[in-house]
mmCIF file with all atom_site columns, C-alpha atoms in Angstrom:
data_model
loop_
_atom_site.group_PDB
_atom_site.id
_atom_site.type_symbol
_atom_site.label_atom_id
_atom_site.label_alt_id
_atom_site.label_comp_id
_atom_site.label_asym_id
_atom_site.label_entity_id
_atom_site.label_seq_id
_atom_site.pdbx_PDB_ins_code
_atom_site.Cartn_x
_atom_site.Cartn_y
_atom_site.Cartn_z
_atom_site.occupancy
_atom_site.B_iso_or_equiv
_atom_site.pdbx_formal_charge
_atom_site.auth_seq_id
_atom_site.auth_comp_id
_atom_site.auth_asym_id
_atom_site.auth_atom_id
_atom_site.pdbx_PDB_model_num
ATOM 1   C CA . UNK A 1 1   ? 0.000   0.000  0.000   1.00 0.00 ? 1438 UNK A CA 1
ATOM 2   C CA . UNK A 1 2   ? 1.416   3.368  -1.043  1.00 0.00 ? 1439 UNK A CA 1
ATOM 3   C CA . UNK A 1 3   ? 1.933   5.779  1.820   1.00 0.00 ? 1440 UNK A CA 1
ATOM 4   C CA . UNK A 1 4   ? 0.246   9.137  1.247   1.00 0.00 ? 1441 UNK A CA 1
ATOM 5   C CA . UNK A 1 5   ? 2.701   11.979 1.752   1.00 0.00 ? 1442 UNK A CA 1
ATOM 6   C CA . UNK A 1 6   ? 1.688   14.621 4.270   1.00 0.00 ? 1443 UNK A CA 1
ATOM 7   C CA . UNK A 1 7   ? 0.925   17.975 2.666   1.00 0.00 ? 1444 UNK A CA 1
ATOM 8   C CA . UNK A 1 8   ? 1.308   21.643 3.483   1.00 0.00 ? 1445 UNK A CA 1
ATOM 9   C CA . UNK A 1 9   ? -2.021  23.430 3.037   1.00 0.00 ? 1446 UNK A CA 1
ATOM 10  C CA . UNK A 1 10  ? -3.706  26.789 3.228   1.00 0.00 ? 1447 UNK A CA 1
ATOM 11  C CA . UNK A 1 11  ? -7.366  26.144 4.074   1.00 0.00 ? 1448 UNK A CA 1
ATOM 12  C CA . UNK A 1 12  ? -10.440 28.218 4.816   1.00 0.00 ? 1449 UNK A CA 1
ATOM 13  C CA . UNK A 1 13  ? -8.605  31.379 3.830   1.00 0.00 ? 1450 UNK A CA 1
ATOM 14  C CA . UNK A 1 14  ? -11.149 34.118 3.194   1.00 0.00 ? 1451 UNK A CA 1
ATOM 15  C CA . UNK A 1 15  ? -10.537 36.785 0.582   1.00 0.00 ? 1452 UNK A CA 1
ATOM 16  C CA . UNK A 1 16  ? -12.565 39.614 -0.941  1.00 0.00 ? 1453 UNK A CA 1
ATOM 17  C CA . UNK A 1 17  ? -13.327 39.900 -4.636  1.00 0.00 ? 1454 UNK A CA 1
ATOM 18  C CA . UNK A 1 18  ? -10.605 42.528 -4.968  1.00 0.00 ? 1455 UNK A CA 1
ATOM 19  C CA . UNK A 1 19  ? -8.021  40.254 -3.362  1.00 0.00 ? 1456 UNK A CA 1
ATOM 20  C CA . UNK A 1 20  ? -7.841  41.467 0.241   1.00 0.00 ? 1457 UNK A CA 1
ATOM 21  C CA . UNK A 1 21  ? -7.744  38.902 3.025   1.00 0.00 ? 1458 UNK A CA 1
ATOM 22  C CA . UNK A 1 22  ? -7.670  41.347 5.949   1.00 0.00 ? 1459 UNK A CA 1
ATOM 23  C CA . UNK A 1 23  ? -8.610  44.950 6.516   1.00 0.00 ? 1460 UNK A CA 1
ATOM 24  C CA . UNK A 1 24  ? -6.366  47.829 7.474   1.00 0.00 ? 1461 UNK A CA 1
ATOM 25  C CA . UNK A 1 25  ? -5.385  48.909 11.000  1.00 0.00 ? 1462 UNK A CA 1
ATOM 26  C CA . UNK A 1 26  ? -5.425  45.618 12.882  1.00 0.00 ? 1463 UNK A CA 1
ATOM 27  C CA . UNK A 1 27  ? -5.887  46.255 16.602  1.00 0.00 ? 1464 UNK A CA 1
ATOM 28  C CA . UNK A 1 28  ? -7.183  44.696 19.802  1.00 0.00 ? 1465 UNK A CA 1
ATOM 29  C CA . UNK A 1 29  ? -10.686 45.835 18.842  1.00 0.00 ? 1466 UNK A CA 1
ATOM 30  C CA . UNK A 1 30  ? -10.312 44.783 15.207  1.00 0.00 ? 1467 UNK A CA 1
ATOM 31  C CA . UNK A 1 31  ? -8.290  41.531 15.032  1.00 0.00 ? 1468 UNK A CA 1
ATOM 32  C CA . UNK A 1 32  ? -9.016  41.185 11.290  1.00 0.00 ? 1469 UNK A CA 1
ATOM 33  C CA . UNK A 1 33  ? -8.513  44.874 10.560  1.00 0.00 ? 1470 UNK A CA 1
ATOM 34  C CA . UNK A 1 34  ? -11.229 47.369 9.717   1.00 0.00 ? 1471 UNK A CA 1
ATOM 35  C CA . UNK A 1 35  ? -14.071 45.571 7.873   1.00 0.00 ? 1472 UNK A CA 1
ATOM 36  C CA . UNK A 1 36  ? -11.971 42.397 7.806   1.00 0.00 ? 1473 UNK A CA 1
ATOM 37  C CA . UNK A 1 37  ? -14.752 40.347 9.405   1.00 0.00 ? 1474 UNK A CA 1
ATOM 38  C CA . UNK A 1 38  ? -16.870 40.914 6.268   1.00 0.00 ? 1475 UNK A CA 1
ATOM 39  C CA . UNK A 1 39  ? -14.882 38.312 4.325   1.00 0.00 ? 1476 UNK A CA 1
ATOM 40  C CA . UNK A 1 40  ? -15.727 35.667 6.967   1.00 0.00 ? 1477 UNK A CA 1
ATOM 41  C CA . UNK A 1 41  ? -19.534 35.866 6.731   1.00 0.00 ? 1478 UNK A CA 1
ATOM 42  C CA . UNK A 1 42  ? -19.571 32.404 5.142   1.00 0.00 ? 1479 UNK A CA 1
ATOM 43  C CA . UNK A 1 43  ? -17.731 30.967 8.164   1.00 0.00 ? 1480 UNK A CA 1
ATOM 44  C CA . UNK A 1 44  ? -19.408 32.562 11.193  1.00 0.00 ? 1481 UNK A CA 1
ATOM 45  C CA . UNK A 1 45  ? -22.860 30.884 10.789  1.00 0.00 ? 1482 UNK A CA 1
ATOM 46  C CA . UNK A 1 46  ? -21.410 27.359 10.452  1.00 0.00 ? 1483 UNK A CA 1
ATOM 47  C CA . UNK A 1 47  ? -21.693 24.625 13.040  1.00 0.00 ? 1484 UNK A CA 1
ATOM 48  C CA . UNK A 1 48  ? -17.896 24.269 12.909  1.00 0.00 ? 1485 UNK A CA 1
ATOM 49  C CA . UNK A 1 49  ? -17.372 27.888 13.974  1.00 0.00 ? 1486 UNK A CA 1
ATOM 50  C CA . UNK A 1 50  ? -19.982 27.693 16.726  1.00 0.00 ? 1487 UNK A CA 1
ATOM 51  C CA . UNK A 1 51  ? -18.359 24.546 18.093  1.00 0.00 ? 1488 UNK A CA 1
ATOM 52  C CA . UNK A 1 52  ? -15.037 26.396 18.203  1.00 0.00 ? 1489 UNK A CA 1
ATOM 53  C CA . UNK A 1 53  ? -16.763 28.882 20.532  1.00 0.00 ? 1490 UNK A CA 1
ATOM 54  C CA . UNK A 1 54  ? -18.241 26.087 22.653  1.00 0.00 ? 1491 UNK A CA 1
ATOM 55  C CA . UNK A 1 55  ? -21.754 26.754 21.338  1.00 0.00 ? 1492 UNK A CA 1
ATOM 56  C CA . UNK A 1 56  ? -24.403 24.497 19.850  1.00 0.00 ? 1493 UNK A CA 1
ATOM 57  C CA . UNK A 1 57  ? -26.299 24.793 16.579  1.00 0.00 ? 1494 UNK A CA 1
ATOM 58  C CA . UNK A 1 58  ? -25.082 26.390 13.384  1.00 0.00 ? 1495 UNK A CA 1
ATOM 59  C CA . UNK A 1 59  ? -25.518 25.636 9.705   1.00 0.00 ? 1496 UNK A CA 1
ATOM 60  C CA . UNK A 1 60  ? -24.382 22.314 8.241   1.00 0.00 ? 1497 UNK A CA 1
ATOM 61  C CA . UNK A 1 61  ? -24.333 22.909 4.476   1.00 0.00 ? 1498 UNK A CA 1
ATOM 62  C CA . UNK A 1 62  ? -21.455 23.267 2.024   1.00 0.00 ? 1499 UNK A CA 1
ATOM 63  C CA . UNK A 1 63  ? -19.866 26.170 3.871   1.00 0.00 ? 1500 UNK A CA 1
ATOM 64  C CA . UNK A 1 64  ? -19.703 24.078 7.031   1.00 0.00 ? 1501 UNK A CA 1
ATOM 65  C CA . UNK A 1 65  ? -18.148 21.207 5.093   1.00 0.00 ? 1502 UNK A CA 1
ATOM 66  C CA . UNK A 1 66  ? -15.334 23.477 3.909   1.00 0.00 ? 1503 UNK A CA 1
ATOM 67  C CA . UNK A 1 67  ? -15.002 25.008 7.390   1.00 0.00 ? 1504 UNK A CA 1
ATOM 68  C CA . UNK A 1 68  ? -14.585 21.555 8.922   1.00 0.00 ? 1505 UNK A CA 1
ATOM 69  C CA . UNK A 1 69  ? -12.000 20.586 6.305   1.00 0.00 ? 1506 UNK A CA 1
ATOM 70  C CA . UNK A 1 70  ? -10.129 23.788 7.117   1.00 0.00 ? 1507 UNK A CA 1
ATOM 71  C CA . UNK A 1 71  ? -9.658  22.844 10.781  1.00 0.00 ? 1508 UNK A CA 1
ATOM 72  C CA . UNK A 1 72  ? -9.625  19.048 11.074  1.00 0.00 ? 1509 UNK A CA 1
ATOM 73  C CA . UNK A 1 73  ? -6.884  16.533 10.400  1.00 0.00 ? 1510 UNK A CA 1
ATOM 74  C CA . UNK A 1 74  ? -3.878  18.813 10.795  1.00 0.00 ? 1511 UNK A CA 1
ATOM 75  C CA . UNK A 1 75  ? -0.930  17.728 12.898  1.00 0.00 ? 1512 UNK A CA 1
ATOM 76  C CA . UNK A 1 76  ? 0.611   21.198 13.228  1.00 0.00 ? 1513 UNK A CA 1
ATOM 77  C CA . UNK A 1 77  ? -0.058  24.825 12.355  1.00 0.00 ? 1514 UNK A CA 1
ATOM 78  C CA . UNK A 1 78  ? 2.120   27.784 11.375  1.00 0.00 ? 1515 UNK A CA 1
ATOM 79  C CA . UNK A 1 79  ? 1.027   31.356 12.142  1.00 0.00 ? 1516 UNK A CA 1
ATOM 80  C CA . UNK A 1 80  ? 2.530   34.747 11.563  1.00 0.00 ? 1517 UNK A CA 1
ATOM 81  C CA . UNK A 1 81  ? 2.955   36.977 14.574  1.00 0.00 ? 1518 UNK A CA 1
ATOM 82  C CA . UNK A 1 82  ? 0.102   39.237 13.434  1.00 0.00 ? 1519 UNK A CA 1
ATOM 83  C CA . UNK A 1 83  ? -2.176  36.204 13.446  1.00 0.00 ? 1520 UNK A CA 1
ATOM 84  C CA . UNK A 1 84  ? -1.162  35.496 17.037  1.00 0.00 ? 1521 UNK A CA 1
ATOM 85  C CA . UNK A 1 85  ? -1.817  38.991 18.333  1.00 0.00 ? 1522 UNK A CA 1
ATOM 86  C CA . UNK A 1 86  ? -1.426  42.777 18.029  1.00 0.00 ? 1523 UNK A CA 1
ATOM 87  C CA . UNK A 1 87  ? 1.773   43.041 20.110  1.00 0.00 ? 1524 UNK A CA 1
ATOM 88  C CA . UNK A 1 88  ? 4.731   44.459 18.161  1.00 0.00 ? 1525 UNK A CA 1
ATOM 89  C CA . UNK A 1 89  ? 8.461   44.530 18.873  1.00 0.00 ? 1526 UNK A CA 1
ATOM 90  C CA . UNK A 1 90  ? 9.918   42.771 21.874  1.00 0.00 ? 1527 UNK A CA 1
ATOM 91  C CA . UNK A 1 91  ? 7.443   40.946 24.104  1.00 0.00 ? 1528 UNK A CA 1
ATOM 92  C CA . UNK A 1 92  ? 6.767   43.293 27.044  1.00 0.00 ? 1529 UNK A CA 1
ATOM 93  C CA . UNK A 1 93  ? 5.699   40.363 29.265  1.00 0.00 ? 1530 UNK A CA 1
ATOM 94  C CA . UNK A 1 94  ? 4.062   36.937 29.069  1.00 0.00 ? 1531 UNK A CA 1
ATOM 95  C CA . UNK A 1 95  ? 0.493   38.161 29.427  1.00 0.00 ? 1532 UNK A CA 1
ATOM 96  C CA . UNK A 1 96  ? -0.635  37.922 25.789  1.00 0.00 ? 1533 UNK A CA 1
ATOM 97  C CA . UNK A 1 97  ? -1.474  34.333 24.849  1.00 0.00 ? 1534 UNK A CA 1
ATOM 98  C CA . UNK A 1 98  ? -3.404  34.820 21.604  1.00 0.00 ? 1535 UNK A CA 1
ATOM 99  C CA . UNK A 1 99  ? -6.870  35.955 20.582  1.00 0.00 ? 1536 UNK A CA 1
ATOM 100 C CA . UNK A 1 100 ? -8.646  32.732 21.502  1.00 0.00 ? 1537 UNK A CA 1
ATOM 101 C CA . UNK A 1 101 ? -8.733  32.441 25.294  1.00 0.00 ? 1538 UNK A CA 1
ATOM 102 C CA . UNK A 1 102 ? -7.464  29.433 27.233  1.00 0.00 ? 1539 UNK A CA 1
ATOM 103 C CA . UNK A 1 103 ? -8.555  26.828 24.676  1.00 0.00 ? 1540 UNK A CA 1
ATOM 104 C CA . UNK A 1 104 ? -7.447  27.895 21.159  1.00 0.00 ? 1541 UNK A CA 1
ATOM 105 C CA . UNK A 1 105 ? -9.012  26.120 18.159  1.00 0.00 ? 1542 UNK A CA 1
ATOM 106 C CA . UNK A 1 106 ? -5.810  24.443 16.943  1.00 0.00 ? 1543 UNK A CA 1
ATOM 107 C CA . UNK A 1 107 ? -5.484  21.457 19.317  1.00 0.00 ? 1544 UNK A CA 1
ATOM 108 C CA . UNK A 1 108 ? -2.008  20.713 17.953  1.00 0.00 ? 1545 UNK A CA 1
ATOM 109 C CA . UNK A 1 109 ? 1.521   22.175 18.075  1.00 0.00 ? 1546 UNK A CA 1
ATOM 110 C CA . UNK A 1 110 ? 1.344   25.691 16.613  1.00 0.00 ? 1547 UNK A CA 1
ATOM 111 C CA . UNK A 1 111 ? 4.465   27.523 15.461  1.00 0.00 ? 1548 UNK A CA 1
ATOM 112 C CA . UNK A 1 112 ? 4.431   31.316 15.508  1.00 0.00 ? 1549 UNK A CA 1
ATOM 113 C CA . UNK A 1 113 ? 6.882   33.248 13.317  1.00 0.00 ? 1550 UNK A CA 1
ATOM 114 C CA . UNK A 1 114 ? 8.421   35.931 15.505  1.00 0.00 ? 1551 UNK A CA 1
ATOM 115 C CA . UNK A 1 115 ? 11.632  37.961 15.397  1.00 0.00 ? 1552 UNK A CA 1
ATOM 116 C CA . UNK A 1 116 ? 11.775  37.913 19.180  1.00 0.00 ? 1553 UNK A CA 1
ATOM 117 C CA . UNK A 1 117 ? 12.083  34.630 21.115  1.00 0.00 ? 1554 UNK A CA 1
ATOM 118 C CA . UNK A 1 118 ? 9.633   33.586 23.783  1.00 0.00 ? 1555 UNK A CA 1
ATOM 119 C CA . UNK A 1 119 ? 9.184   30.371 25.806  1.00 0.00 ? 1556 UNK A CA 1
ATOM 120 C CA . UNK A 1 120 ? 6.481   27.960 24.568  1.00 0.00 ? 1557 UNK A CA 1
ATOM 121 C CA . UNK A 1 121 ? 2.950   28.446 25.911  1.00 0.00 ? 1558 UNK A CA 1
ATOM 122 C CA . UNK A 1 122 ? 0.972   25.305 26.696  1.00 0.00 ? 1559 UNK A CA 1
ATOM 123 C CA . UNK A 1 123 ? -2.771  25.922 26.423  1.00 0.00 ? 1560 UNK A CA 1
ATOM 124 C CA . UNK A 1 124 ? -5.860  23.824 27.076  1.00 0.00 ? 1561 UNK A CA 1
ATOM 125 C CA . UNK A 1 125 ? -7.105  21.386 24.450  1.00 0.00 ? 1562 UNK A CA 1
ATOM 126 C CA . UNK A 1 126 ? -3.727  20.262 23.150  1.00 0.00 ? 1563 UNK A CA 1
ATOM 127 C CA . UNK A 1 127 ? -2.479  23.544 21.666  1.00 0.00 ? 1564 UNK A CA 1
ATOM 128 C CA . UNK A 1 128 ? 1.091   24.591 22.461  1.00 0.00 ? 1565 UNK A CA 1
ATOM 129 C CA . UNK A 1 129 ? 2.445   27.775 20.897  1.00 0.00 ? 1566 UNK A CA 1
ATOM 130 C CA . UNK A 1 130 ? 6.127   27.639 19.909  1.00 0.00 ? 1567 UNK A CA 1
ATOM 131 C CA . UNK A 1 131 ? 7.870   30.835 18.821  1.00 0.00 ? 1568 UNK A CA 1
ATOM 132 C CA . UNK A 1 132 ? 10.314  30.503 15.925  1.00 0.00 ? 1569 UNK A CA 1
ATOM 133 C CA . UNK A 1 133 ? 12.693  33.404 15.349  1.00 0.00 ? 1570 UNK A CA 1
ATOM 134 C CA . UNK A 1 134 ? 14.671  31.822 12.508  1.00 0.00 ? 1571 UNK A CA 1
ATOM 135 C CA . UNK A 1 135 ? 13.521  31.253 8.920   1.00 0.00 ? 1572 UNK A CA 1
ATOM 136 C CA . UNK A 1 136 ? 10.183  30.127 7.509   1.00 0.00 ? 1573 UNK A CA 1
ATOM 137 C CA . UNK A 1 137 ? 12.009  26.930 6.519   1.00 0.00 ? 1574 UNK A CA 1
ATOM 138 C CA . UNK A 1 138 ? 12.969  26.301 10.129  1.00 0.00 ? 1575 UNK A CA 1
ATOM 139 C CA . UNK A 1 139 ? 9.355   26.746 11.232  1.00 0.00 ? 1576 UNK A CA 1
ATOM 140 C CA . UNK A 1 140 ? 8.178   24.379 8.504   1.00 0.00 ? 1577 UNK A CA 1
ATOM 141 C CA . UNK A 1 141 ? 10.712  21.736 9.441   1.00 0.00 ? 1578 UNK A CA 1
ATOM 142 C CA . UNK A 1 142 ? 9.621   21.904 13.082  1.00 0.00 ? 1579 UNK A CA 1
ATOM 143 C CA . UNK A 1 143 ? 5.955   21.753 12.062  1.00 0.00 ? 1580 UNK A CA 1
ATOM 144 C CA . UNK A 1 144 ? 6.524   18.734 9.806   1.00 0.00 ? 1581 UNK A CA 1
ATOM 145 C CA . UNK A 1 145 ? 8.330   16.902 12.581  1.00 0.00 ? 1582 UNK A CA 1
ATOM 146 C CA . UNK A 1 146 ? 5.534   17.683 15.030  1.00 0.00 ? 1583 UNK A CA 1
ATOM 147 C CA . UNK A 1 147 ? 2.783   16.722 12.559  1.00 0.00 ? 1584 UNK A CA 1
ATOM 148 C CA . UNK A 1 148 ? 4.232   13.329 11.701  1.00 0.00 ? 1585 UNK A CA 1
ATOM 149 C CA . UNK A 1 149 ? 1.997   11.689 9.076   1.00 0.00 ? 1586 UNK A CA 1
ATOM 150 C CA . UNK A 1 150 ? -0.601  14.480 9.264   1.00 0.00 ? 1587 UNK A CA 1
ATOM 151 C CA . UNK A 1 151 ? -0.766  17.640 7.161   1.00 0.00 ? 1588 UNK A CA 1
ATOM 152 C CA . UNK A 1 152 ? 0.597   21.047 8.162   1.00 0.00 ? 1589 UNK A CA 1
ATOM 153 C CA . UNK A 1 153 ? -1.632  24.107 7.853   1.00 0.00 ? 1590 UNK A CA 1
ATOM 154 C CA . UNK A 1 154 ? -0.305  27.590 7.126   1.00 0.00 ? 1591 UNK A CA 1
ATOM 155 C CA . UNK A 1 155 ? -2.914  29.436 9.145   1.00 0.00 ? 1592 UNK A CA 1
ATOM 156 C CA . UNK A 1 156 ? -2.131  33.047 8.236   1.00 0.00 ? 1593 UNK A CA 1
ATOM 157 C CA . UNK A 1 157 ? -1.965  35.936 8.248   1.00 0.00 ? 1594 UNK A CA 1
ATOM 158 C CA . UNK A 1 158 ? -1.664  37.248 4.729   1.00 0.00 ? 1595 UNK A CA 1
ATOM 159 C CA . UNK A 1 159 ? 2.086   37.882 4.632   1.00 0.00 ? 1596 UNK A CA 1
ATOM 160 C CA . UNK A 1 160 ? 2.838   34.449 6.090   1.00 0.00 ? 1597 UNK A CA 1
ATOM 161 C CA . UNK A 1 161 ? 0.677   32.686 3.497   1.00 0.00 ? 1598 UNK A CA 1
ATOM 162 C CA . UNK A 1 162 ? 2.260   34.721 0.708   1.00 0.00 ? 1599 UNK A CA 1
ATOM 163 C CA . UNK A 1 163 ? 5.780   33.838 1.845   1.00 0.00 ? 1600 UNK A CA 1
ATOM 164 C CA . UNK A 1 164 ? 5.126   30.100 1.967   1.00 0.00 ? 1601 UNK A CA 1
ATOM 165 C CA . UNK A 1 165 ? 3.281   30.070 -1.370  1.00 0.00 ? 1602 UNK A CA 1
ATOM 166 C CA . UNK A 1 166 ? 5.982   32.139 -3.092  1.00 0.00 ? 1603 UNK A CA 1
ATOM 167 C CA . UNK A 1 167 ? 8.683   29.834 -1.732  1.00 0.00 ? 1604 UNK A CA 1
ATOM 168 C CA . UNK A 1 168 ? 6.905   26.833 -3.247  1.00 0.00 ? 1605 UNK A CA 1
ATOM 169 C CA . UNK A 1 169 ? 6.143   25.035 0.019   1.00 0.00 ? 1606 UNK A CA 1
ATOM 170 C CA . UNK A 1 170 ? 2.326   24.949 -0.189  1.00 0.00 ? 1607 UNK A CA 1
ATOM 171 C CA . UNK A 1 171 ? 0.741   21.950 -1.904  1.00 0.00 ? 1608 UNK A CA 1
ATOM 172 C CA . UNK A 1 172 ? -2.920  23.010 -1.726  1.00 0.00 ? 1609 UNK A CA 1
ATOM 173 C CA . UNK A 1 173 ? -4.759  26.319 -1.262  1.00 0.00 ? 1610 UNK A CA 1
ATOM 174 C CA . UNK A 1 174 ? -8.443  26.625 -0.354  1.00 0.00 ? 1611 UNK A CA 1
ATOM 175 C CA . UNK A 1 175 ? -9.709  30.170 -0.811  1.00 0.00 ? 1612 UNK A CA 1
ATOM 176 C CA . UNK A 1 176 ? -13.216 31.278 0.152   1.00 0.00 ? 1613 UNK A CA 1
ATOM 177 C CA . UNK A 1 177 ? -14.062 34.297 -2.000  1.00 0.00 ? 1614 UNK A CA 1
ATOM 178 C CA . UNK A 1 178 ? -16.590 36.551 -0.285  1.00 0.00 ? 1615 UNK A CA 1
ATOM 179 C CA . UNK A 1 179 ? -18.937 38.468 -2.638  1.00 0.00 ? 1616 UNK A CA 1
ATOM 180 C CA . UNK A 1 180 ? -17.723 41.863 -1.435  1.00 0.00 ? 1617 UNK A CA 1
ATOM 181 C CA . UNK A 1 181 ? -15.030 44.406 -2.289  1.00 0.00 ? 1618 UNK A CA 1
ATOM 182 C CA . UNK A 1 182 ? -12.990 45.728 0.638   1.00 0.00 ? 1619 UNK A CA 1
ATOM 183 C CA . UNK A 1 183 ? -11.284 48.441 -1.392  1.00 0.00 ? 1620 UNK A CA 1
ATOM 184 C CA . UNK A 1 184 ? -8.152  48.345 0.732   1.00 0.00 ? 1621 UNK A CA 1
ATOM 185 C CA . UNK A 1 185 ? -6.378  46.071 3.163   1.00 0.00 ? 1622 UNK A CA 1
ATOM 186 C CA . UNK A 1 186 ? -3.767  43.309 2.998   1.00 0.00 ? 1623 UNK A CA 1
ATOM 187 C CA . UNK A 1 187 ? -3.538  41.983 -0.554  1.00 0.00 ? 1624 UNK A CA 1
ATOM 188 C CA . UNK A 1 188 ? -3.151  38.219 -0.797  1.00 0.00 ? 1625 UNK A CA 1
ATOM 189 C CA . UNK A 1 189 ? -2.040  38.090 -4.423  1.00 0.00 ? 1626 UNK A CA 1
ATOM 190 C CA . UNK A 1 190 ? 0.491   40.928 -4.430  1.00 0.00 ? 1627 UNK A CA 1
ATOM 191 C CA . UNK A 1 191 ? 3.670   39.578 -6.022  1.00 0.00 ? 1628 UNK A CA 1
ATOM 192 C CA . UNK A 1 192 ? 2.220   36.085 -6.553  1.00 0.00 ? 1629 UNK A CA 1
ATOM 193 C CA . UNK A 1 193 ? 1.930   34.416 -9.958  1.00 0.00 ? 1630 UNK A CA 1
ATOM 194 C CA . UNK A 1 194 ? -0.090  31.341 -9.036  1.00 0.00 ? 1631 UNK A CA 1
ATOM 195 C CA . UNK A 1 195 ? -0.048  29.963 -12.573 1.00 0.00 ? 1632 UNK A CA 1
ATOM 196 C CA . UNK A 1 196 ? 3.726   30.235 -12.831 1.00 0.00 ? 1633 UNK A CA 1
ATOM 197 C CA . UNK A 1 197 ? 3.999   28.563 -9.434  1.00 0.00 ? 1634 UNK A CA 1
ATOM 198 C CA . UNK A 1 198 ? 2.151   25.558 -10.863 1.00 0.00 ? 1635 UNK A CA 1
ATOM 199 C CA . UNK A 1 199 ? -1.305  25.856 -9.308  1.00 0.00 ? 1636 UNK A CA 1
ATOM 200 C CA . UNK A 1 200 ? -4.493  24.784 -11.040 1.00 0.00 ? 1637 UNK A CA 1
ATOM 201 C CA . UNK A 1 201 ? -8.114  24.738 -9.891  1.00 0.00 ? 1638 UNK A CA 1
ATOM 202 C CA . UNK A 1 202 ? -9.206  21.320 -8.637  1.00 0.00 ? 1639 UNK A CA 1
ATOM 203 C CA . UNK A 1 203 ? -12.469 22.346 -6.908  1.00 0.00 ? 1640 UNK A CA 1
ATOM 204 C CA . UNK A 1 204 ? -14.915 25.181 -7.572  1.00 0.00 ? 1641 UNK A CA 1
ATOM 205 C CA . UNK A 1 205 ? -18.000 25.273 -5.324  1.00 0.00 ? 1642 UNK A CA 1
ATOM 206 C CA . UNK A 1 206 ? -20.305 28.312 -5.101  1.00 0.00 ? 1643 UNK A CA 1
ATOM 207 C CA . UNK A 1 207 ? -22.581 28.833 -2.089  1.00 0.00 ? 1644 UNK A CA 1
ATOM 208 C CA . UNK A 1 208 ? -24.874 31.663 -1.049  1.00 0.00 ? 1645 UNK A CA 1
ATOM 209 C CA . UNK A 1 209 ? -22.123 33.345 0.975   1.00 0.00 ? 1646 UNK A CA 1
ATOM 210 C CA . UNK A 1 210 ? -18.862 32.448 -0.809  1.00 0.00 ? 1647 UNK A CA 1
ATOM 211 C CA . UNK A 1 211 ? -17.226 30.766 -3.751  1.00 0.00 ? 1648 UNK A CA 1
ATOM 212 C CA . UNK A 1 212 ? -14.827 28.076 -2.612  1.00 0.00 ? 1649 UNK A CA 1
ATOM 213 C CA . UNK A 1 213 ? -11.789 27.564 -4.852  1.00 0.00 ? 1650 UNK A CA 1
ATOM 214 C CA . UNK A 1 214 ? -9.244  24.842 -4.182  1.00 0.00 ? 1651 UNK A CA 1
ATOM 215 C CA . UNK A 1 215 ? -5.922  25.131 -6.011  1.00 0.00 ? 1652 UNK A CA 1
ATOM 216 C CA . UNK A 1 216 ? -3.313  22.397 -6.095  1.00 0.00 ? 1653 UNK A CA 1
ATOM 217 C CA . UNK A 1 217 ? -0.066  21.572 -7.879  1.00 0.00 ? 1654 UNK A CA 1
#
């Protein structure tokens, strides 16, 4: 039996019609930037999202199927520092432990790209944040080792996804295009030539709130 090679994926990554995956001016009050939450309107009503918040109910259609795929089955995650929190520069203390409270949604080793070192943070539910101050390759190597036979997810933010895609490390990209234009924000496609990088569309599923596109090499 042929062993299936573990993959590096971007999944459930929301983007506006004009190519922005986050708004401007990220802050404690606006984790996704100004108007950034508008590109996630397909995700918020799903059962998967509500379960992440410890709530019941939620929709179970196609959007939920893609939401579940975007969170399940990963053995490790990689995040940029912006995705972890709004703190910039050297860590002032150990108080900030992410946006998600004591039980983050990752439930696996999660590697945060940061220029400034910090001891690992063990959270509830199986998530441990490790801070990697070397290269994106070093973070990926650590994530692969931690994930074992499971896939690695590049969880964001925008600059982190762009770096890994441009470097050729991402095998599959699931984008959820929201039917809105943000006008400004963090551009996902700036400097990326997805065709030249070898990506082709392998899934194309429209729903009422998004169009899900899966690209693979």
